[in-house]
Amino acid sequence: MVYILLGEGFEEAEALVTADVLRRADLPVVLTGIGGTFVTGSHNITVQSGQPVESVALKEGDMVVLPGGMGGVASIENSEAAMALVRQAAGPGYWLAAICAAPTLLARAGVLPKAVHCVCYPGLEGELSQAGAVPMMDHSTVTEGELITGRGPGSAFDFGLALVEVLAGAGAAAQVCAGLQYAL
């Protein structure tokens, strides 16, 4: 199962494009709400979540996805239940994905592995470096181990396809890419 965490002020493109791309690969996705069933993004698009963050019970192989948007990242950081999921997903047996401003949350939470290669929204990479990570700002997405990071809203398709590749394989990612008429 893939859980995409939605807190007030989340970046809609990063959350919804990612969910769409994953579902095109027939991967199970739940939009997981923080603080309510209806969550409004940074551009005033309100989305109905499928499950509250408090009821998520991760199983081995599950993935937690953190969209950016400064408000959304703050919502995740201020939610005890969301942060418990993030910490669990940072451990062995799970996948963790963060895009835009969300990788900085991983740095602040102390779950960003030392010397890990990653990417975030330009201008925020100092936080990653201070945590001991190696920002790769010339990349759209970076996959290292069970951590996938993406640069920003314009990287949402690349990010979603990177998630499909780790969860369902390169063939599934290529098939979704072809169906989208998207060129990497």
mmCIF file of the C-alpha atoms, coordinates in Angstrom:
data_MODEL
# 
_entry.id   MODEL 
# 
loop_
_atom_site.group_PDB 
_atom_site.id 
_atom_site.type_symbol 
_atom_site.label_atom_id 
_atom_site.label_alt_id 
_atom_site.label_comp_id 
_atom_site.label_asym_id 
_atom_site.label_entity_id 
_atom_site.label_seq_id 
_atom_site.pdbx_PDB_ins_code 
_atom_site.Cartn_x 
_atom_site.Cartn_y 
_atom_site.Cartn_z 
_atom_site.occupancy 
_atom_site.B_iso_or_equiv 
_atom_site.pdbx_formal_charge 
_atom_site.auth_seq_id 
_atom_site.auth_comp_id 
_atom_site.auth_asym_id 
_atom_site.auth_atom_id 
_atom_site.pdbx_PDB_model_num 
ATOM 1   C CA . MET A 1 1   ? 0.000   0.000  0.000   1.00 0.00 ? 1   MET A CA 1 
ATOM 2   C CA . VAL A 1 2   ? 1.151   3.528  -0.742  1.00 0.00 ? 2   VAL A CA 1 
ATOM 3   C CA . TYR A 1 3   ? 0.043   6.211  1.711   1.00 0.00 ? 3   TYR A CA 1 
ATOM 4   C CA . ILE A 1 4   ? 0.264   9.808  0.471   1.00 0.00 ? 4   ILE A CA 1 
ATOM 5   C CA . LEU A 1 5   ? 0.085   12.150 3.466   1.00 0.00 ? 5   LEU A CA 1 
ATOM 6   C CA . LEU A 1 6   ? -2.045  15.254 2.954   1.00 0.00 ? 6   LEU A CA 1 
ATOM 7   C CA . GLY A 1 7   ? -1.833  18.113 5.427   1.00 0.00 ? 7   GLY A CA 1 
ATOM 8   C CA . GLU A 1 8   ? -3.318  21.604 5.007   1.00 0.00 ? 8   GLU A CA 1 
ATOM 9   C CA . GLY A 1 9   ? -1.208  23.469 2.456   1.00 0.00 ? 9   GLY A CA 1 
ATOM 10  C CA . PHE A 1 10  ? 0.141   20.388 0.609   1.00 0.00 ? 10  PHE A CA 1 
ATOM 11  C CA . GLU A 1 11  ? 1.352   20.875 -2.969  1.00 0.00 ? 11  GLU A CA 1 
ATOM 12  C CA . GLU A 1 12  ? -1.500  19.499 -5.061  1.00 0.00 ? 12  GLU A CA 1 
ATOM 13  C CA . ALA A 1 13  ? 0.516   18.652 -8.181  1.00 0.00 ? 13  ALA A CA 1 
ATOM 14  C CA . GLU A 1 14  ? 3.011   16.593 -6.202  1.00 0.00 ? 14  GLU A CA 1 
ATOM 15  C CA . ALA A 1 15  ? 0.322   14.614 -4.378  1.00 0.00 ? 15  ALA A CA 1 
ATOM 16  C CA . LEU A 1 16  ? -2.244  14.125 -7.134  1.00 0.00 ? 16  LEU A CA 1 
ATOM 17  C CA . VAL A 1 17  ? 0.061   13.510 -10.098 1.00 0.00 ? 17  VAL A CA 1 
ATOM 18  C CA . THR A 1 18  ? 1.934   10.971 -7.967  1.00 0.00 ? 18  THR A CA 1 
ATOM 19  C CA . ALA A 1 19  ? -1.317  9.228  -6.964  1.00 0.00 ? 19  ALA A CA 1 
ATOM 20  C CA . ASP A 1 20  ? -2.491  9.172  -10.586 1.00 0.00 ? 20  ASP A CA 1 
ATOM 21  C CA . VAL A 1 21  ? 0.785   7.731  -11.902 1.00 0.00 ? 21  VAL A CA 1 
ATOM 22  C CA . LEU A 1 22  ? 0.839   5.029  -9.211  1.00 0.00 ? 22  LEU A CA 1 
ATOM 23  C CA . ARG A 1 23  ? -2.770  4.035  -9.889  1.00 0.00 ? 23  ARG A CA 1 
ATOM 24  C CA . ARG A 1 24  ? -2.049  3.784  -13.629 1.00 0.00 ? 24  ARG A CA 1 
ATOM 25  C CA . ALA A 1 25  ? 0.420   1.055  -12.616 1.00 0.00 ? 25  ALA A CA 1 
ATOM 26  C CA . ASP A 1 26  ? -2.374  -0.662 -10.615 1.00 0.00 ? 26  ASP A CA 1 
ATOM 27  C CA . LEU A 1 27  ? -0.621  0.096  -7.336  1.00 0.00 ? 27  LEU A CA 1 
ATOM 28  C CA . PRO A 1 28  ? -2.886  0.627  -4.321  1.00 0.00 ? 28  PRO A CA 1 
ATOM 29  C CA . VAL A 1 29  ? -2.828  4.249  -3.119  1.00 0.00 ? 29  VAL A CA 1 
ATOM 30  C CA . VAL A 1 30  ? -4.575  5.894  -0.187  1.00 0.00 ? 30  VAL A CA 1 
ATOM 31  C CA . LEU A 1 31  ? -4.724  9.664  0.195   1.00 0.00 ? 31  LEU A CA 1 
ATOM 32  C CA . THR A 1 32  ? -4.189  9.941  3.921   1.00 0.00 ? 32  THR A CA 1 
ATOM 33  C CA . GLY A 1 33  ? -5.598  12.995 5.677   1.00 0.00 ? 33  GLY A CA 1 
ATOM 34  C CA . ILE A 1 34  ? -4.043  14.890 8.540   1.00 0.00 ? 34  ILE A CA 1 
ATOM 35  C CA . GLY A 1 35  ? -6.562  16.771 10.649  1.00 0.00 ? 35  GLY A CA 1 
ATOM 36  C CA . GLY A 1 36  ? -9.706  15.895 8.744   1.00 0.00 ? 36  GLY A CA 1 
ATOM 37  C CA . THR A 1 37  ? -11.361 14.139 5.822   1.00 0.00 ? 37  THR A CA 1 
ATOM 38  C CA . PHE A 1 38  ? -11.197 17.176 3.539   1.00 0.00 ? 38  PHE A CA 1 
ATOM 39  C CA . VAL A 1 39  ? -7.749  18.730 3.153   1.00 0.00 ? 39  VAL A CA 1 
ATOM 40  C CA . THR A 1 40  ? -7.039  21.948 1.253   1.00 0.00 ? 40  THR A CA 1 
ATOM 41  C CA . GLY A 1 41  ? -3.794  22.299 -0.654  1.00 0.00 ? 41  GLY A CA 1 
ATOM 42  C CA . SER A 1 42  ? -1.567  25.301 -1.176  1.00 0.00 ? 42  SER A CA 1 
ATOM 43  C CA . HIS A 1 43  ? -3.544  26.413 -4.252  1.00 0.00 ? 43  HIS A CA 1 
ATOM 44  C CA . ASN A 1 44  ? -6.986  26.107 -2.616  1.00 0.00 ? 44  ASN A CA 1 
ATOM 45  C CA . ILE A 1 45  ? -7.874  22.733 -4.120  1.00 0.00 ? 45  ILE A CA 1 
ATOM 46  C CA . THR A 1 46  ? -9.691  20.658 -1.519  1.00 0.00 ? 46  THR A CA 1 
ATOM 47  C CA . VAL A 1 47  ? -9.239  16.892 -1.659  1.00 0.00 ? 47  VAL A CA 1 
ATOM 48  C CA . GLN A 1 48  ? -11.159 14.199 0.168   1.00 0.00 ? 48  GLN A CA 1 
ATOM 49  C CA . SER A 1 49  ? -8.802  11.778 1.858   1.00 0.00 ? 49  SER A CA 1 
ATOM 50  C CA . GLY A 1 50  ? -9.530  8.089  1.962   1.00 0.00 ? 50  GLY A CA 1 
ATOM 51  C CA . GLN A 1 51  ? -8.209  7.411  5.441   1.00 0.00 ? 51  GLN A CA 1 
ATOM 52  C CA . PRO A 1 52  ? -7.128  9.435  8.470   1.00 0.00 ? 52  PRO A CA 1 
ATOM 53  C CA . VAL A 1 53  ? -3.431  9.281  9.291   1.00 0.00 ? 53  VAL A CA 1 
ATOM 54  C CA . GLU A 1 54  ? -4.230  7.991  12.783  1.00 0.00 ? 54  GLU A CA 1 
ATOM 55  C CA . SER A 1 55  ? -5.664  4.737  11.392  1.00 0.00 ? 55  SER A CA 1 
ATOM 56  C CA . VAL A 1 56  ? -2.721  3.769  9.156   1.00 0.00 ? 56  VAL A CA 1 
ATOM 57  C CA . ALA A 1 57  ? -0.923  0.573  10.156  1.00 0.00 ? 57  ALA A CA 1 
ATOM 58  C CA . LEU A 1 58  ? 2.113   0.021  7.939   1.00 0.00 ? 58  LEU A CA 1 
ATOM 59  C CA . LYS A 1 59  ? 2.958   -3.460 6.729   1.00 0.00 ? 59  LYS A CA 1 
ATOM 60  C CA . GLU A 1 60  ? 6.302   -4.546 5.348   1.00 0.00 ? 60  GLU A CA 1 
ATOM 61  C CA . GLY A 1 61  ? 6.816   -3.226 1.822   1.00 0.00 ? 61  GLY A CA 1 
ATOM 62  C CA . ASP A 1 62  ? 4.437   -0.273 2.264   1.00 0.00 ? 62  ASP A CA 1 
ATOM 63  C CA . MET A 1 63  ? 5.436   3.214  1.187   1.00 0.00 ? 63  MET A CA 1 
ATOM 64  C CA . VAL A 1 64  ? 4.820   6.608  2.769   1.00 0.00 ? 64  VAL A CA 1 
ATOM 65  C CA . VAL A 1 65  ? 4.885   9.576  0.366   1.00 0.00 ? 65  VAL A CA 1 
ATOM 66  C CA . LEU A 1 66  ? 5.380   13.138 1.590   1.00 0.00 ? 66  LEU A CA 1 
ATOM 67  C CA . PRO A 1 67  ? 4.315   15.857 -0.848  1.00 0.00 ? 67  PRO A CA 1 
ATOM 68  C CA . GLY A 1 68  ? 5.816   19.296 -0.416  1.00 0.00 ? 68  GLY A CA 1 
ATOM 69  C CA . GLY A 1 69  ? 4.147   22.617 0.055   1.00 0.00 ? 69  GLY A CA 1 
ATOM 70  C CA . MET A 1 70  ? 5.405   24.501 3.083   1.00 0.00 ? 70  MET A CA 1 
ATOM 71  C CA . GLY A 1 71  ? 2.012   24.311 4.812   1.00 0.00 ? 71  GLY A CA 1 
ATOM 72  C CA . GLY A 1 72  ? 1.692   20.609 4.100   1.00 0.00 ? 72  GLY A CA 1 
ATOM 73  C CA . VAL A 1 73  ? 5.170   19.904 5.426   1.00 0.00 ? 73  VAL A CA 1 
ATOM 74  C CA . ALA A 1 74  ? 4.375   21.894 8.588   1.00 0.00 ? 74  ALA A CA 1 
ATOM 75  C CA . SER A 1 75  ? 1.119   19.921 8.968   1.00 0.00 ? 75  SER A CA 1 
ATOM 76  C CA . ILE A 1 76  ? 3.019   16.641 8.779   1.00 0.00 ? 76  ILE A CA 1 
ATOM 77  C CA . GLU A 1 77  ? 5.681   17.872 11.197  1.00 0.00 ? 77  GLU A CA 1 
ATOM 78  C CA . ASN A 1 78  ? 3.032   19.028 13.698  1.00 0.00 ? 78  ASN A CA 1 
ATOM 79  C CA . SER A 1 79  ? 1.111   15.735 13.621  1.00 0.00 ? 79  SER A CA 1 
ATOM 80  C CA . GLU A 1 80  ? 2.290   13.123 16.097  1.00 0.00 ? 80  GLU A CA 1 
ATOM 81  C CA . ALA A 1 81  ? 0.583   10.341 14.103  1.00 0.00 ? 81  ALA A CA 1 
ATOM 82  C CA . ALA A 1 82  ? 2.114   11.489 10.795  1.00 0.00 ? 82  ALA A CA 1 
ATOM 83  C CA . MET A 1 83  ? 5.594   11.746 12.278  1.00 0.00 ? 83  MET A CA 1 
ATOM 84  C CA . ALA A 1 84  ? 5.267   8.259  13.800  1.00 0.00 ? 84  ALA A CA 1 
ATOM 85  C CA . LEU A 1 85  ? 4.522   6.954  10.281  1.00 0.00 ? 85  LEU A CA 1 
ATOM 86  C CA . VAL A 1 86  ? 7.474   8.859  8.824   1.00 0.00 ? 86  VAL A CA 1 
ATOM 87  C CA . ARG A 1 87  ? 9.828   7.420  11.452  1.00 0.00 ? 87  ARG A CA 1 
ATOM 88  C CA . GLN A 1 88  ? 8.501   3.908  10.887  1.00 0.00 ? 88  GLN A CA 1 
ATOM 89  C CA . ALA A 1 89  ? 8.760   4.230  7.083   1.00 0.00 ? 89  ALA A CA 1 
ATOM 90  C CA . ALA A 1 90  ? 12.378  5.388  7.470   1.00 0.00 ? 90  ALA A CA 1 
ATOM 91  C CA . GLY A 1 91  ? 13.204  2.000  8.962   1.00 0.00 ? 91  GLY A CA 1 
ATOM 92  C CA . PRO A 1 92  ? 14.019  -1.275 7.224   1.00 0.00 ? 92  PRO A CA 1 
ATOM 93  C CA . GLY A 1 93  ? 11.281  -3.004 5.265   1.00 0.00 ? 93  GLY A CA 1 
ATOM 94  C CA . TYR A 1 94  ? 9.446   0.142  4.123   1.00 0.00 ? 94  TYR A CA 1 
ATOM 95  C CA . TRP A 1 95  ? 9.726   2.748  1.402   1.00 0.00 ? 95  TRP A CA 1 
ATOM 96  C CA . LEU A 1 96  ? 9.843   6.486  2.063   1.00 0.00 ? 96  LEU A CA 1 
ATOM 97  C CA . ALA A 1 97  ? 9.421   9.131  -0.629  1.00 0.00 ? 97  ALA A CA 1 
ATOM 98  C CA . ALA A 1 98  ? 9.558   12.914 -0.256  1.00 0.00 ? 98  ALA A CA 1 
ATOM 99  C CA . ILE A 1 99  ? 9.387   15.705 -2.808  1.00 0.00 ? 99  ILE A CA 1 
ATOM 100 C CA . CYS A 1 100 ? 10.005  19.467 -2.850  1.00 0.00 ? 100 CYS A CA 1 
ATOM 101 C CA . ALA A 1 101 ? 10.212  20.825 0.727   1.00 0.00 ? 101 ALA A CA 1 
ATOM 102 C CA . ALA A 1 102 ? 9.407   17.441 2.318   1.00 0.00 ? 102 ALA A CA 1 
ATOM 103 C CA . PRO A 1 103 ? 12.995  16.084 2.323   1.00 0.00 ? 103 PRO A CA 1 
ATOM 104 C CA . THR A 1 104 ? 13.861  18.900 4.759   1.00 0.00 ? 104 THR A CA 1 
ATOM 105 C CA . LEU A 1 105 ? 11.339  17.390 7.168   1.00 0.00 ? 105 LEU A CA 1 
ATOM 106 C CA . LEU A 1 106 ? 13.330  14.152 7.045   1.00 0.00 ? 106 LEU A CA 1 
ATOM 107 C CA . ALA A 1 107 ? 16.476  16.099 7.897   1.00 0.00 ? 107 ALA A CA 1 
ATOM 108 C CA . ARG A 1 108 ? 14.811  17.860 10.847  1.00 0.00 ? 108 ARG A CA 1 
ATOM 109 C CA . ALA A 1 109 ? 13.336  14.570 12.109  1.00 0.00 ? 109 ALA A CA 1 
ATOM 110 C CA . GLY A 1 110 ? 16.776  12.955 12.064  1.00 0.00 ? 110 GLY A CA 1 
ATOM 111 C CA . VAL A 1 111 ? 15.705  10.152 9.706   1.00 0.00 ? 111 VAL A CA 1 
ATOM 112 C CA . LEU A 1 112 ? 17.661  11.246 6.634   1.00 0.00 ? 112 LEU A CA 1 
ATOM 113 C CA . PRO A 1 113 ? 20.569  8.785  6.395   1.00 0.00 ? 113 PRO A CA 1 
ATOM 114 C CA . LYS A 1 114 ? 24.072  10.265 6.516   1.00 0.00 ? 114 LYS A CA 1 
ATOM 115 C CA . ALA A 1 115 ? 25.763  10.545 3.109   1.00 0.00 ? 115 ALA A CA 1 
ATOM 116 C CA . VAL A 1 116 ? 22.513  9.660  1.285   1.00 0.00 ? 116 VAL A CA 1 
ATOM 117 C CA . HIS A 1 117 ? 22.116  11.221 -2.161  1.00 0.00 ? 117 HIS A CA 1 
ATOM 118 C CA . CYS A 1 118 ? 18.860  13.166 -2.440  1.00 0.00 ? 118 CYS A CA 1 
ATOM 119 C CA . VAL A 1 119 ? 17.180  16.199 -3.966  1.00 0.00 ? 119 VAL A CA 1 
ATOM 120 C CA . CYS A 1 120 ? 14.745  18.874 -2.778  1.00 0.00 ? 120 CYS A CA 1 
ATOM 121 C CA . TYR A 1 121 ? 13.303  22.209 -3.833  1.00 0.00 ? 121 TYR A CA 1 
ATOM 122 C CA . PRO A 1 122 ? 16.154  24.549 -4.889  1.00 0.00 ? 122 PRO A CA 1 
ATOM 123 C CA . GLY A 1 123 ? 17.264  26.796 -2.067  1.00 0.00 ? 123 GLY A CA 1 
ATOM 124 C CA . LEU A 1 124 ? 16.467  24.254 0.662   1.00 0.00 ? 124 LEU A CA 1 
ATOM 125 C CA . GLU A 1 125 ? 19.424  21.953 0.073   1.00 0.00 ? 125 GLU A CA 1 
ATOM 126 C CA . GLY A 1 126 ? 21.413  23.537 2.919   1.00 0.00 ? 126 GLY A CA 1 
ATOM 127 C CA . GLU A 1 127 ? 19.191  21.764 5.437   1.00 0.00 ? 127 GLU A CA 1 
ATOM 128 C CA . LEU A 1 128 ? 19.943  18.448 3.771   1.00 0.00 ? 128 LEU A CA 1 
ATOM 129 C CA . SER A 1 129 ? 23.679  19.126 3.751   1.00 0.00 ? 129 SER A CA 1 
ATOM 130 C CA . GLN A 1 130 ? 23.628  20.120 7.429   1.00 0.00 ? 130 GLN A CA 1 
ATOM 131 C CA . ALA A 1 131 ? 22.005  16.744 8.195   1.00 0.00 ? 131 ALA A CA 1 
ATOM 132 C CA . GLY A 1 132 ? 24.889  14.993 6.417   1.00 0.00 ? 132 GLY A CA 1 
ATOM 133 C CA . ALA A 1 133 ? 23.073  14.201 3.160   1.00 0.00 ? 133 ALA A CA 1 
ATOM 134 C CA . VAL A 1 134 ? 24.461  14.861 -0.324  1.00 0.00 ? 134 VAL A CA 1 
ATOM 135 C CA . PRO A 1 135 ? 22.063  16.999 -2.384  1.00 0.00 ? 135 PRO A CA 1 
ATOM 136 C CA . MET A 1 136 ? 22.055  16.181 -6.108  1.00 0.00 ? 136 MET A CA 1 
ATOM 137 C CA . MET A 1 137 ? 20.404  19.343 -7.370  1.00 0.00 ? 137 MET A CA 1 
ATOM 138 C CA . ASP A 1 138 ? 21.018  18.573 -11.045 1.00 0.00 ? 138 ASP A CA 1 
ATOM 139 C CA . HIS A 1 139 ? 18.574  15.638 -10.771 1.00 0.00 ? 139 HIS A CA 1 
ATOM 140 C CA . SER A 1 140 ? 14.780  15.600 -10.972 1.00 0.00 ? 140 SER A CA 1 
ATOM 141 C CA . THR A 1 141 ? 14.533  12.563 -8.690  1.00 0.00 ? 141 THR A CA 1 
ATOM 142 C CA . VAL A 1 142 ? 17.006  10.476 -6.743  1.00 0.00 ? 142 VAL A CA 1 
ATOM 143 C CA . THR A 1 143 ? 16.494  6.901  -5.567  1.00 0.00 ? 143 THR A CA 1 
ATOM 144 C CA . GLU A 1 144 ? 18.912  5.550  -3.001  1.00 0.00 ? 144 GLU A CA 1 
ATOM 145 C CA . GLY A 1 145 ? 18.045  2.438  -1.067  1.00 0.00 ? 145 GLY A CA 1 
ATOM 146 C CA . GLU A 1 146 ? 14.450  2.691  0.139   1.00 0.00 ? 146 GLU A CA 1 
ATOM 147 C CA . LEU A 1 147 ? 14.418  6.506  -0.110  1.00 0.00 ? 147 LEU A CA 1 
ATOM 148 C CA . ILE A 1 148 ? 13.134  8.374  -3.165  1.00 0.00 ? 148 ILE A CA 1 
ATOM 149 C CA . THR A 1 149 ? 13.302  12.159 -3.334  1.00 0.00 ? 149 THR A CA 1 
ATOM 150 C CA . GLY A 1 150 ? 12.055  14.640 -5.917  1.00 0.00 ? 150 GLY A CA 1 
ATOM 151 C CA . ARG A 1 151 ? 12.889  18.274 -6.699  1.00 0.00 ? 151 ARG A CA 1 
ATOM 152 C CA . GLY A 1 152 ? 9.492   19.995 -6.971  1.00 0.00 ? 152 GLY A CA 1 
ATOM 153 C CA . PRO A 1 153 ? 6.101   20.287 -8.680  1.00 0.00 ? 153 PRO A CA 1 
ATOM 154 C CA . GLY A 1 154 ? 7.625   20.150 -12.162 1.00 0.00 ? 154 GLY A CA 1 
ATOM 155 C CA . SER A 1 155 ? 9.207   16.808 -11.207 1.00 0.00 ? 155 SER A CA 1 
ATOM 156 C CA . ALA A 1 156 ? 5.921   15.185 -10.180 1.00 0.00 ? 156 ALA A CA 1 
ATOM 157 C CA . PHE A 1 157 ? 5.710   12.847 -13.198 1.00 0.00 ? 157 PHE A CA 1 
ATOM 158 C CA . ASP A 1 158 ? 9.372   11.806 -12.867 1.00 0.00 ? 158 ASP A CA 1 
ATOM 159 C CA . PHE A 1 159 ? 8.823   11.283 -9.126  1.00 0.00 ? 159 PHE A CA 1 
ATOM 160 C CA . GLY A 1 160 ? 5.687   9.188  -9.631  1.00 0.00 ? 160 GLY A CA 1 
ATOM 161 C CA . LEU A 1 161 ? 7.410   7.092  -12.290 1.00 0.00 ? 161 LEU A CA 1 
ATOM 162 C CA . ALA A 1 162 ? 10.406  6.542  -9.957  1.00 0.00 ? 162 ALA A CA 1 
ATOM 163 C CA . LEU A 1 163 ? 7.977   5.225  -7.326  1.00 0.00 ? 163 LEU A CA 1 
ATOM 164 C CA . VAL A 1 164 ? 6.357   2.904  -9.883  1.00 0.00 ? 164 VAL A CA 1 
ATOM 165 C CA . GLU A 1 165 ? 9.787   1.610  -10.875 1.00 0.00 ? 165 GLU A CA 1 
ATOM 166 C CA . VAL A 1 166 ? 10.818  0.658  -7.321  1.00 0.00 ? 166 VAL A CA 1 
ATOM 167 C CA . LEU A 1 167 ? 7.425   -0.850 -6.475  1.00 0.00 ? 167 LEU A CA 1 
ATOM 168 C CA . ALA A 1 168 ? 6.469   -2.575 -9.739  1.00 0.00 ? 168 ALA A CA 1 
ATOM 169 C CA . GLY A 1 169 ? 9.607   -2.627 -11.890 1.00 0.00 ? 169 GLY A CA 1 
ATOM 170 C CA . ALA A 1 170 ? 11.076  -0.794 -14.852 1.00 0.00 ? 170 ALA A CA 1 
ATOM 171 C CA . GLY A 1 171 ? 8.669   -2.468 -17.279 1.00 0.00 ? 171 GLY A CA 1 
ATOM 172 C CA . ALA A 1 172 ? 5.639   -1.144 -15.412 1.00 0.00 ? 172 ALA A CA 1 
ATOM 173 C CA . ALA A 1 173 ? 7.179   2.339  -15.288 1.00 0.00 ? 173 ALA A CA 1 
ATOM 174 C CA . ALA A 1 174 ? 7.870   2.220  -19.044 1.00 0.00 ? 174 ALA A CA 1 
ATOM 175 C CA . GLN A 1 175 ? 4.288   1.103  -19.729 1.00 0.00 ? 175 GLN A CA 1 
ATOM 176 C CA . VAL A 1 176 ? 2.823   3.939  -17.642 1.00 0.00 ? 176 VAL A CA 1 
ATOM 177 C CA . CYS A 1 177 ? 5.217   6.399  -19.272 1.00 0.00 ? 177 CYS A CA 1 
ATOM 178 C CA . ALA A 1 178 ? 4.098   5.276  -22.744 1.00 0.00 ? 178 ALA A CA 1 
ATOM 179 C CA . GLY A 1 179 ? 0.429   5.487  -21.781 1.00 0.00 ? 179 GLY A CA 1 
ATOM 180 C CA . LEU A 1 180 ? 0.945   9.031  -20.511 1.00 0.00 ? 180 LEU A CA 1 
ATOM 181 C CA . GLN A 1 181 ? 2.794   9.987  -23.706 1.00 0.00 ? 181 GLN A CA 1 
ATOM 182 C CA . TYR A 1 182 ? 5.510   11.253 -21.369 1.00 0.00 ? 182 TYR A CA 1 
ATOM 183 C CA . ALA A 1 183 ? 9.180   11.359 -22.315 1.00 0.00 ? 183 ALA A CA 1 
ATOM 184 C CA . LEU A 1 184 ? 11.677  11.129 -19.482 1.00 0.00 ? 184 LEU A CA 1 
# 
